[in-house]
Coordinates of C-alpha atoms and ligand atoms in Angstrom, one line a residue:
M1 CA -17.0 -18.5 20.1
G2 CA -17.8 -17.6 23.7
Y3 CA -19.6 -14.5 24.9
L4 CA -19.0 -11.9 27.5
M5 CA -20.8 -8.7 28.5
T6 CA -19.1 -6.0 30.4
A7 CA -20.0 -2.3 31.0
S8 CA -18.1 0.8 31.7
D9 CA -18.8 4.5 31.7
Y10 CA -16.6 5.3 28.7
L11 CA -15.7 3.0 25.8
I12 CA -12.8 4.5 23.8
I13 CA -12.1 2.7 20.5
G14 CA -8.5 3.4 19.5
S15 CA -5.2 4.3 21.3
G16 CA -3.7 7.0 19.2
I17 CA -3.2 10.6 20.4
A18 CA -7.0 11.2 20.5
G19 CA -8.0 8.1 22.5
L20 CA -5.1 8.3 25.0
S21 CA -5.4 12.0 25.7
L22 CA -9.2 11.7 26.2
A23 CA -8.7 8.8 28.6
L24 CA -6.3 10.8 30.7
K25 CA -8.9 13.6 31.3
I26 CA -11.6 11.4 32.7
S27 CA -11.6 11.4 36.5
D28 CA -11.0 8.2 38.5
N29 CA -14.7 8.1 39.4
Y30 CA -15.5 6.8 36.0
A31 CA -14.6 3.4 34.5
V32 CA -12.9 3.7 31.2
T33 CA -12.2 0.9 28.7
I34 CA -9.8 1.5 25.8
V35 CA -9.9 -1.1 23.1
T36 CA -7.2 -1.1 20.5
K37 CA -6.7 -3.5 17.6
D38 CA -3.0 -4.0 17.8
R39 CA -0.5 -3.3 20.6
L40 CA -1.1 0.0 22.5
P41 CA 1.5 2.2 20.6
E42 CA 0.5 1.1 17.1
S43 CA -1.3 4.0 15.5
N44 CA -0.8 6.7 12.9
S45 CA 0.1 9.0 15.8
A46 CA 3.2 7.0 16.7
Y47 CA 4.5 7.6 13.1
A48 CA 4.0 11.4 13.1
Q49 CA 7.4 13.0 12.3
G50 CA 7.1 16.7 11.6
G51 CA 5.3 17.8 14.7
I52 CA 2.3 19.6 16.2
A53 CA 1.4 23.1 15.0
S54 CA 0.5 25.8 17.6
V55 CA 1.0 29.5 18.1
W56 CA 4.0 29.6 20.4
S57 CA 6.4 32.3 19.5
P58 CA 5.6 36.0 20.4
D59 CA 6.1 36.9 16.7
D60 CA 3.3 34.6 15.7
S61 CA -0.4 35.2 16.1
F62 CA -3.7 33.3 16.2
T63 CA -4.9 35.4 13.2
S64 CA -1.9 34.1 11.2
H65 CA -2.5 30.4 12.1
I66 CA -6.2 30.8 11.4
Q67 CA -5.5 32.4 8.1
D68 CA -3.0 29.7 7.0
T69 CA -5.5 27.0 7.9
L70 CA -8.3 28.6 6.0
V71 CA -6.0 29.1 2.9
A72 CA -5.0 25.4 3.0
G73 CA -8.7 24.4 3.4
A74 CA -9.5 26.1 0.1
G75 CA -12.8 27.6 1.2
L76 CA -14.4 24.6 3.0
C77 CA -13.0 25.0 6.5
H78 CA -15.7 25.8 9.1
P79 CA -14.3 29.1 10.5
D80 CA -15.7 28.6 14.0
V81 CA -13.9 25.3 14.3
V82 CA -10.6 26.7 13.0
E83 CA -10.7 29.6 15.4
T84 CA -11.6 27.2 18.3
M85 CA -8.7 24.9 17.5
V86 CA -6.1 27.6 17.0
R87 CA -7.1 29.5 20.2
E88 CA -7.3 26.3 22.4
G89 CA -4.1 24.8 20.9
P90 CA -1.4 26.3 23.2
D91 CA -3.2 25.1 26.4
R92 CA -3.4 21.6 25.0
I93 CA 0.4 21.7 24.1
R94 CA 1.1 22.9 27.7
E95 CA -0.8 19.8 28.9
L96 CA 1.4 17.5 26.7
I97 CA 4.5 19.2 28.1
A98 CA 3.2 18.8 31.7
L99 CA 2.7 15.1 31.0
G100 CA 6.4 14.8 30.2
T101 CA 6.5 15.2 26.4
N102 CA 10.0 16.3 25.5
F103 CA 9.8 18.6 22.5
S104 CA 13.1 19.6 21.0
R105 CA 14.8 22.7 22.3
R106 CA 17.5 25.0 20.9
S107 CA 20.0 27.1 22.8
E108 CA 19.8 30.9 22.7
G109 CA 22.8 32.1 24.7
E110 CA 22.2 30.9 28.3
E111 CA 18.5 30.2 27.6
T112 CA 16.9 27.3 25.8
E113 CA 13.7 27.6 23.9
Y114 CA 11.5 25.2 22.0
D115 CA 12.8 24.7 18.5
L116 CA 9.9 25.7 16.3
G117 CA 9.9 24.1 12.8
L118 CA 8.5 25.6 9.6
E119 CA 6.4 23.5 7.2
G120 CA 4.7 24.1 3.8
G121 CA 1.7 26.5 4.1
H122 CA 2.7 28.0 7.5
S123 CA 3.6 31.7 7.6
Y124 CA 5.6 31.3 10.8
R125 CA 7.8 28.8 12.6
R126 CA 5.1 27.2 14.8
I127 CA 5.8 23.4 14.7
L128 CA 6.8 21.9 18.1
H129 CA 8.6 18.7 17.4
A130 CA 10.6 16.0 19.1
A131 CA 13.4 15.8 16.5
D132 CA 11.8 13.9 13.6
A133 CA 9.9 11.4 15.7
T134 CA 7.3 13.7 17.4
G135 CA 4.4 11.2 17.4
Q136 CA 6.5 8.5 19.0
E137 CA 7.5 10.9 21.9
I138 CA 4.0 12.1 22.5
I139 CA 2.6 8.5 22.5
R140 CA 5.4 7.5 24.9
A141 CA 4.4 10.2 27.3
L142 CA 0.6 9.5 27.0
I143 CA 1.1 5.7 27.5
A144 CA 3.3 6.2 30.5
A145 CA 0.5 8.4 32.0
V146 CA -2.4 6.2 31.1
Q147 CA -0.8 3.1 32.5
Q148 CA -0.8 4.9 35.9
R149 CA -4.6 5.3 35.9
P150 CA -6.5 2.8 38.0
N151 CA -9.8 3.5 36.3
V152 CA -8.6 2.7 32.8
T153 CA -8.7 -0.8 31.5
I154 CA -6.7 -1.4 28.3
L155 CA -7.7 -4.2 26.0
E156 CA -5.0 -4.7 23.3
K157 CA -5.7 -6.9 20.2
H158 CA -9.4 -6.1 20.5
V159 CA -11.2 -5.0 17.3
G160 CA -14.4 -2.9 17.4
I161 CA -16.9 -4.6 15.0
D162 CA -20.2 -2.7 15.2
L163 CA -21.8 -0.1 17.5
L164 CA -24.6 -1.0 19.9
V165 CA -27.4 1.4 19.0
T166 CA -31.0 1.4 20.4
G167 CA -34.1 3.2 19.3
H168 CA -35.2 4.8 16.0
A169 CA -34.7 8.2 14.3
A170 CA -34.2 11.0 16.8
R171 CA -34.5 8.6 19.8
R172 CA -31.4 6.6 18.9
E173 CA -28.6 6.2 21.5
C174 CA -25.3 4.4 21.3
W175 CA -24.3 2.1 24.2
G176 CA -21.0 0.6 23.3
A177 CA -19.8 -1.9 20.7
Y178 CA -19.3 -5.5 19.8
V179 CA -15.6 -6.2 19.9
L180 CA -13.5 -9.1 18.7
D181 CA -10.9 -10.4 21.1
Q182 CA -8.3 -11.6 18.6
E183 CA -6.4 -13.8 21.1
T184 CA -9.4 -15.8 22.3
N185 CA -11.4 -15.4 19.2
T186 CA -14.5 -14.3 21.2
V187 CA -16.8 -11.5 20.4
K188 CA -17.5 -9.4 23.5
T189 CA -20.4 -7.1 24.1
L190 CA -18.8 -4.0 25.6
A191 CA -21.5 -1.8 26.9
A192 CA -20.8 1.9 27.8
R193 CA -22.7 5.0 28.6
V194 CA -20.4 7.0 26.3
T195 CA -18.7 5.6 23.3
V196 CA -15.9 7.5 21.5
L197 CA -14.5 6.5 18.1
C198 CA -10.8 7.4 18.0
T199 CA -9.9 4.9 15.3
G200 CA -7.8 7.2 13.1
G201 CA -7.6 7.2 9.3
A202 CA -7.9 4.9 6.3
G203 CA -4.6 5.1 4.3
M204 CA -4.7 1.3 3.8
V205 CA -7.5 1.8 1.2
Y206 CA -4.8 2.8 -1.2
L207 CA -1.9 0.8 -2.6
Y208 CA 0.7 3.2 -1.5
T209 CA 0.3 4.8 1.9
S210 CA 2.3 6.3 4.7
N211 CA -0.1 4.8 7.2
P212 CA 0.5 1.7 9.3
D213 CA -1.6 -1.5 8.8
V214 CA -4.2 -0.5 11.5
A215 CA -5.5 2.5 9.4
T216 CA -8.4 0.8 7.7
G217 CA -11.2 3.3 8.4
D218 CA -13.0 1.0 10.8
G219 CA -14.6 3.8 12.8
I220 CA -16.0 5.5 9.7
A221 CA -17.5 2.3 8.4
M222 CA -19.0 1.5 11.9
A223 CA -20.6 4.9 12.1
Y224 CA -21.8 4.7 8.6
R225 CA -23.5 1.4 9.2
A226 CA -25.1 2.9 12.3
G227 CA -26.6 5.7 10.2
V228 CA -24.3 8.6 11.1
P229 CA -23.6 11.1 8.3
I230 CA -20.1 10.9 6.8
A231 CA -18.7 13.8 4.9
N232 CA -15.9 15.1 2.6
M233 CA -14.4 11.7 1.9
E234 CA -13.1 12.8 -1.5
F235 CA -10.5 14.9 0.3
F236 CA -7.8 12.3 0.8
Q237 CA -4.5 14.0 1.2
F238 CA -1.5 12.4 -0.6
H239 CA 1.8 13.0 1.0
P240 CA 4.2 14.0 -1.7
T241 CA 7.3 12.2 -0.4
C242 CA 7.4 8.6 0.7
L243 CA 10.6 6.7 0.4
F244 CA 10.7 4.8 -2.9
H245 CA 12.5 1.5 -2.2
P246 CA 11.2 -2.0 -2.8
Q247 CA 11.9 -3.0 0.9
A248 CA 10.7 0.2 2.5
K249 CA 7.1 -0.2 3.6
S250 CA 5.3 3.1 4.0
F251 CA 8.3 5.2 5.2
L252 CA 7.5 8.9 5.1
I253 CA 10.1 11.6 4.3
S254 CA 8.8 14.5 6.4
E255 CA 7.8 17.8 4.8
A256 CA 10.1 19.4 7.3
L257 CA 12.9 18.5 4.9
R258 CA 11.5 20.9 2.3
G259 CA 11.0 23.5 5.0
E260 CA 14.7 23.2 5.7
G261 CA 15.7 23.6 2.1
A262 CA 15.4 20.3 0.3
I263 CA 14.7 20.6 -3.5
L264 CA 12.6 18.2 -5.6
K265 CA 14.3 17.1 -8.8
R266 CA 13.8 14.9 -11.8
P267 CA 15.9 11.7 -11.9
D268 CA 18.4 13.7 -14.2
G269 CA 18.8 16.3 -11.4
Q270 CA 16.6 19.1 -12.9
P271 CA 14.5 21.0 -10.3
F272 CA 10.8 21.3 -11.3
M273 CA 8.6 22.7 -8.6
S274 CA 8.8 26.3 -9.6
Q275 CA 7.2 25.4 -12.9
Y276 CA 4.0 24.4 -10.9
D277 CA 3.7 27.0 -8.1
P278 CA 5.5 30.2 -7.2
R279 CA 6.0 28.8 -3.7
A280 CA 7.9 25.9 -5.2
E281 CA 8.9 23.4 -2.5
L282 CA 6.9 25.3 0.1
A283 CA 3.6 25.0 -1.7
P284 CA 0.9 23.1 0.1
R285 CA 1.3 19.3 0.0
D286 CA -1.5 18.6 -2.6
V287 CA 0.1 21.0 -5.0
V288 CA 3.5 19.2 -4.5
A289 CA 1.9 15.7 -4.7
R290 CA 0.1 16.6 -8.0
A291 CA 3.3 18.1 -9.5
I292 CA 5.2 14.9 -8.7
D293 CA 2.4 12.7 -10.0
T294 CA 2.3 14.7 -13.2
E295 CA 6.1 14.5 -13.6
M296 CA 6.0 10.7 -13.1
K297 CA 3.0 10.0 -15.3
Q298 CA 4.1 12.4 -18.2
N299 CA 7.7 11.2 -18.2
G300 CA 7.3 7.6 -17.1
F301 CA 9.5 8.1 -14.1
S302 CA 9.1 5.5 -11.3
H303 CA 10.0 8.2 -8.7
V304 CA 11.6 11.7 -8.3
L305 CA 14.4 12.8 -6.1
L306 CA 14.4 14.9 -2.9
D307 CA 17.8 16.6 -2.5
I308 CA 18.9 18.2 0.8
R309 CA 22.7 17.9 0.2
R310 CA 23.0 21.7 0.3
R311 CA 22.6 21.6 4.2
E312 CA 25.5 20.7 6.4
A313 CA 25.9 17.0 7.1
D314 CA 26.1 17.4 11.0
Y315 CA 23.0 19.5 11.0
L316 CA 21.0 17.0 8.9
R317 CA 22.0 14.1 11.2
R318 CA 21.0 16.1 14.3
R319 CA 17.7 17.5 12.9
F320 CA 16.6 14.3 11.1
P321 CA 18.1 11.4 13.0
A322 CA 15.3 8.9 12.4
I323 CA 15.0 9.7 8.7
S324 CA 18.8 9.7 8.3
Q325 CA 19.0 6.3 10.0
R326 CA 16.1 4.7 8.1
C327 CA 17.5 5.9 4.7
L328 CA 20.9 4.5 5.6
E329 CA 19.3 1.1 6.2
F330 CA 18.4 1.2 2.5
G331 CA 21.8 2.4 1.4
I332 CA 20.9 6.1 1.0
D333 CA 23.0 8.7 2.9
L334 CA 20.9 11.8 2.8
T335 CA 24.0 14.0 3.4
T336 CA 25.5 12.7 0.1
D337 CA 22.7 11.2 -1.9
P338 CA 19.4 12.6 -3.1
I339 CA 16.4 10.5 -1.7
P340 CA 14.1 8.7 -4.2
V341 CA 10.5 9.5 -3.4
V342 CA 6.9 8.9 -4.6
P343 CA 3.5 10.3 -3.3
A344 CA 1.4 8.1 -1.1
A345 CA -2.1 8.3 0.6
H346 CA -1.5 10.1 3.9
Y347 CA -4.4 11.8 5.6
L348 CA -8.2 11.7 5.4
C349 CA -9.7 15.1 5.8
G350 CA -13.3 13.8 5.7
G351 CA -14.9 11.3 8.1
V352 CA -17.6 11.0 10.7
V353 CA -19.5 14.3 11.0
V354 CA -19.3 15.8 14.4
D355 CA -20.2 19.1 16.0
L356 CA -17.9 21.5 17.9
H357 CA -18.0 19.1 20.9
G358 CA -17.1 16.0 18.9
A359 CA -20.7 14.7 19.2
T360 CA -22.2 12.7 16.3
S361 CA -25.8 12.7 15.3
I362 CA -26.4 9.7 17.7
P363 CA -26.5 10.7 21.3
R364 CA -23.7 9.1 23.5
L365 CA -21.6 8.6 20.4
Y366 CA -18.6 10.8 19.8
A367 CA -15.6 10.9 17.4
A368 CA -12.2 12.5 17.8
G369 CA -9.0 12.6 15.8
E370 CA -8.6 11.6 12.2
V371 CA -11.8 9.5 12.1
A372 CA -13.9 12.7 12.6
M373 CA -14.9 15.4 10.2
T374 CA -15.0 18.5 12.4
G375 CA -14.9 21.0 9.6
L376 CA -11.4 22.0 10.5
H377 CA -9.4 20.9 7.5
G378 CA -12.0 21.8 4.8
A379 CA -10.7 20.5 1.4
N380 CA -7.1 20.2 2.6
R381 CA -5.2 19.8 5.8
L382 CA -2.5 22.3 6.8
A383 CA 0.6 20.3 7.8
S384 CA 0.8 19.4 11.5
N385 CA -2.7 20.6 12.3
S386 CA -4.0 17.0 12.8
L387 CA -2.2 16.2 16.0
L388 CA -3.5 19.5 17.4
E389 CA -7.0 18.8 16.2
A390 CA -6.9 15.4 18.0
V391 CA -5.9 16.9 21.4
V392 CA -8.3 19.9 21.1
F393 CA -11.2 17.7 20.3
A394 CA -10.3 15.1 22.9
Q395 CA -10.7 17.9 25.4
R396 CA -14.0 19.1 23.9
V397 CA -15.5 15.5 23.8
F398 CA -14.4 15.1 27.4
L399 CA -16.2 18.3 28.5
H400 CA -19.4 17.5 26.7
A401 CA -19.5 13.8 27.8
Q402 CA -18.7 14.8 31.4
A403 CA -21.7 17.1 31.4
L404 CA -23.9 14.4 29.9
L405 CA -22.9 11.8 32.5
K406 CA -23.3 14.2 35.5
G407 CA -26.6 13.3 37.0
D408 CA -27.2 10.7 34.4
T409 CA -28.5 7.6 36.2
S410 CA -29.2 5.5 33.1
G411 CA -27.9 2.0 33.2
C412 CA -26.8 0.4 29.9
P413 CA -29.6 -1.6 28.3
T414 CA -29.1 -5.3 27.7
F415 CA -28.0 -6.3 24.3
P416 CA -28.2 -9.7 22.6
T417 CA -24.9 -11.5 22.5
W418 CA -23.1 -11.8 19.1
N419 CA -24.8 -14.4 17.1
P420 CA -22.5 -16.2 14.6
S421 CA -25.5 -18.2 13.3
H422 CA -24.2 -21.0 11.1
A423 CA -20.9 -19.3 10.3
V424 CA -17.9 -21.6 10.2
R425 CA -14.1 -21.0 10.4
S426 CA -12.9 -20.0 6.9
N427 CA -10.5 -22.2 4.9
E428 CA -10.5 -19.6 2.1
R429 CA -8.2 -16.9 3.5
V430 CA -6.8 -16.3 0.1
V431 CA -10.1 -14.7 -0.9
V432 CA -9.7 -12.1 1.7
T433 CA -6.1 -11.3 0.8
H434 CA -6.9 -11.2 -2.9
T435 CA -9.9 -8.9 -2.5
W436 CA -7.9 -6.6 -0.1
E437 CA -5.3 -6.1 -2.8
E438 CA -7.9 -5.7 -5.5
I439 CA -9.5 -2.8 -3.6
R440 CA -6.2 -1.0 -2.9
R441 CA -5.0 -1.3 -6.5
L442 CA -8.4 -0.1 -7.8
M443 CA -8.4 2.9 -5.6
W444 CA -4.8 3.8 -6.5
D445 CA -5.4 3.5 -10.2
Y446 CA -8.9 5.0 -10.5
V447 CA -9.4 7.2 -7.4
G448 CA -5.9 8.5 -6.8
V449 CA -4.1 11.9 -7.0
L450 CA -5.9 12.9 -10.2
R451 CA -9.5 11.6 -11.0
T452 CA -11.8 11.5 -14.0
D453 CA -15.6 10.8 -14.2
R454 CA -14.9 7.7 -16.3
R455 CA -12.4 6.2 -13.8
L456 CA -14.8 7.0 -10.9
A457 CA -17.7 5.3 -12.7
S458 CA -15.5 2.2 -13.2
A459 CA -14.3 2.2 -9.6
R460 CA -17.9 2.4 -8.4
R461 CA -18.9 -0.6 -10.5
G462 CA -15.8 -2.5 -9.3
I463 CA -16.4 -1.7 -5.6
A464 CA -20.1 -2.7 -5.9
L465 CA -19.1 -6.2 -7.1
I466 CA -16.4 -6.6 -4.5
Q467 CA -18.9 -5.5 -1.8
K468 CA -21.4 -8.2 -2.9
E469 CA -18.7 -10.9 -2.7
I470 CA -17.6 -9.6 0.8
R471 CA -21.3 -9.7 2.0
D472 CA -21.7 -13.3 0.9
Y473 CA -18.4 -14.2 2.6
Y474 CA -19.1 -12.2 5.7
W475 CA -22.2 -14.2 6.7
K476 CA -20.7 -17.6 5.9
F477 CA -17.6 -17.4 7.9
L478 CA -16.6 -16.6 11.5
V479 CA -15.3 -13.0 11.8
T480 CA -11.5 -12.4 11.8
T481 CA -9.6 -9.1 11.9
D482 CA -8.8 -9.4 8.2
L483 CA -12.4 -10.0 7.2
L484 CA -13.6 -7.1 9.4
E485 CA -11.0 -4.8 8.0
L486 CA -11.7 -5.9 4.4
R487 CA -15.4 -5.1 4.9
N488 CA -14.6 -1.7 6.3
L489 CA -12.1 -0.9 3.6
A490 CA -14.6 -1.6 0.9
T491 CA -17.1 0.7 2.7
V492 CA -14.6 3.5 3.0
A493 CA -13.7 3.0 -0.7
E494 CA -17.4 3.3 -1.6
L495 CA -17.7 6.4 0.4
I496 CA -14.7 8.1 -1.1
I497 CA -15.9 7.2 -4.6
R498 CA -19.4 8.5 -3.9
C499 CA -18.1 11.8 -2.5
A500 CA -15.6 12.2 -5.3
S501 CA -18.3 11.5 -8.0
Q502 CA -20.6 14.1 -6.5
R503 CA -18.0 16.9 -6.5
K504 CA -17.8 18.3 -10.1
E505 CA -14.9 20.6 -9.5
S506 CA -11.2 20.5 -8.3
R507 CA -10.6 21.9 -4.9
G508 CA -7.9 21.3 -2.3
S509 CA -6.9 17.6 -2.2
H510 CA -9.6 16.6 -4.7
A511 CA -8.5 17.0 -8.3
T512 CA -10.3 15.9 -11.4
A513 CA -9.2 16.3 -15.0
D514 CA -12.8 16.7 -16.1
Y515 CA -13.5 19.7 -13.9
P516 CA -10.1 21.4 -13.4
D517 CA -11.5 24.6 -11.9
T518 CA -12.9 25.4 -8.5
D519 CA -16.6 26.2 -8.6
D520 CA -17.5 28.5 -5.7
T521 CA -21.1 29.1 -6.8
E522 CA -22.1 25.4 -6.7
W523 CA -19.5 23.6 -4.6
R524 CA -18.5 25.7 -1.6
R525 CA -20.1 23.1 0.7
D526 CA -19.4 19.8 2.3
T527 CA -20.2 16.5 0.6
V528 CA -22.4 14.6 3.0
V529 CA -23.3 10.9 2.5
G530 CA -25.0 8.2 4.5
A531 CA -27.9 10.2 6.1
T532 CA -30.1 13.1 5.2
V533 CA -28.6 16.5 5.8
R534 CA -31.4 17.1 8.3
D535 CA -29.7 14.6 10.6
C536 CA -26.4 16.2 10.2
P537 CA -25.2 18.4 13.2
I538 CA -23.1 20.7 11.0
R539 CA -25.1 22.7 8.5
R540 CA -23.8 25.7 6.7
Ligands
FAD1 C1 3.8 8.8 8.7 C2 2.9 9.8 9.3 C3 3.4 11.1 9.7 C4 2.5 12.1 10.1 N1 3.1 13.2 10.6 C5 2.3 14.2 11.2 C6 2.8 15.3 11.7 O1 4.0 15.6 11.7 N2 1.9 16.2 12.3 C7 0.6 16.0 12.4 O2 -0.2 16.8 12.9 N3 0.0 14.9 11.8 C8 0.9 13.9 11.3 N4 0.3 12.8 10.8 C9 -1.1 12.6 10.9 C10 -1.4 12.2 12.4 O3 -0.4 11.3 12.8 C11 -2.8 11.6 12.5 O4 -3.7 12.3 11.9 C12 -3.1 11.4 14.0 O5 -2.1 10.8 14.7 C13 -4.4 10.7 14.2 O6 -4.5 10.4 15.5 P1 -5.8 9.5 16.0 O7 -5.6 9.4 17.5 O8 -7.0 10.1 15.5 O9 -5.6 8.1 15.2 P2 -4.4 7.1 15.3 O10 -3.2 7.6 15.9 O11 -4.3 6.5 13.9 O12 -5.0 5.9 16.2 C14 -6.0 5.1 15.9 C15 -6.1 4.0 16.8 O13 -7.3 3.3 16.6 C16 -7.0 1.9 16.6 N5 -8.1 1.2 15.8 C17 -8.4 1.4 14.6 N6 -9.5 0.7 14.3 C18 -9.9 0.0 15.4 C19 -10.9 -0.9 15.7 N7 -11.8 -1.4 14.8 N8 -10.9 -1.4 16.9 C20 -10.0 -1.1 17.9 N9 -9.0 -0.2 17.6 C21 -9.0 0.3 16.4 C22 -5.7 1.8 16.0 O14 -5.1 0.5 16.3 C23 -5.0 3.0 16.7 O15 -4.7 2.6 18.0 C24 1.1 11.8 10.3 C25 0.6 10.6 9.9 C26 1.5 9.6 9.4 C27 0.9 8.2 9.0

């Protein structure tokens, strides 16, 4: 291993919608480094299908979007955060449009207007989308813009390992991160006056997930190791409908299909959703995911069916081109066949605790996007609110950090270079692969859609043993991306189990058979782990 130390004003870890939109706001007077662990476009953002929610039509209102978000959040949303996001949303959408994002339009006589989609939990059509590949289009526009910026250095195939933190207690400050360059296998010390975690979610902690491989919760684990409070990790939202096919890796069938009339059916063709909720297919996603999980577990089905054959074939091909095409690749024509689907881990509502400016409990360290727990989603995310949250909080981080850096003459302190000690290159890669699968299976079986105390206790014991093994391995061998991700996944698993074990009730996306009711007297609060609540910037 060799060593390198470089400094910038901003270090942004992650190149999804949060990281890229933040980078674009920073003026050319400041040096920005973006590190991203795969190629630039690879992120959850790029896979977003349904769209981005915002009050856009004159029939809609902020009050309605706020209300829908609060209802989905099941009593745990922080109302000030919800109001801020909803009110600032339209301006952020206008910025995306100004950057060249092409949202889908529909013709209204001579005029064309943005085509607003409807999704479960929304009272109005307010989802701006680019057909059914919204994330890909937004990321395309953001990357094109970021690549024009002379002050932004992009380091692909670079993995953030740990944060550089100085001082103790209230005097701590974050000054960048150790980063592994996967191509040269060197660990670099990337110092920065402001560090922003934009590392996204952690779907890979579960066996079935809609998330791409990069979603291993690295930012949450890094912040946790640095002593930042982490909250609400029990609220992992399961997407009700991922394509069920042996060769289809994590392909999501958008909720917009249910918004456009698709019906969920048992394999024998019987619809079932109205037996679970009066809103049937338009019930919030956790209700739908649990209904499907119950149908599968009670009846031994390997999957259920999503049937949209009632809509016209031409319309379906136009409205859902990517989904139609992908299904066809697996021999399923959605205009003539029902689609086999299963639930899968999709979105993490919890994460690194931040305040209304995206600031963590450690000065100079921020978090934005799915990695952060802003208080917006509460116990459950309203569909298509996450892309909006990421752009709104990227702006808020920018404003706060800009004020911090104005007149700040501090230079970055010097940090010791990464010390591999006596570590050697591993010839036991199988241990990493095996343990990785063990964690994902354990989390799926014991900490999945429906939980029990007994299963959580088993999971906790299992993860503790796995973590011990990982610790031994970590210090013996030189770090690789797989090993770093494995360590982070185990930490995220531990945090989910700890939060889920604390919450003795069912609420939003956390459901336990032992406490099926919601307990507002005891549990209308966040589950904070990893630091004392005194250190936590959000207190309610
Ligand atoms: C299939 C799918 C469909 C979705 N559909 C919608 C939708 O329609 N509407 C909606 O609002 N939301 C949707 N979501 C959720 C939404 O896409 C995400 O919440 C959002 O994109 C998160 O953006 P982000 O910038 O926080 O993180 P991401 O887009 O996930 O980006 C994280 C970045 O961090 C990088 N990274 C991670 N760890 C490290 C590390 N250690 N070092 C360096 N880089 C690192 C990753 O490589 C990636 O570049 C969907 C998600 C999925 C998976």
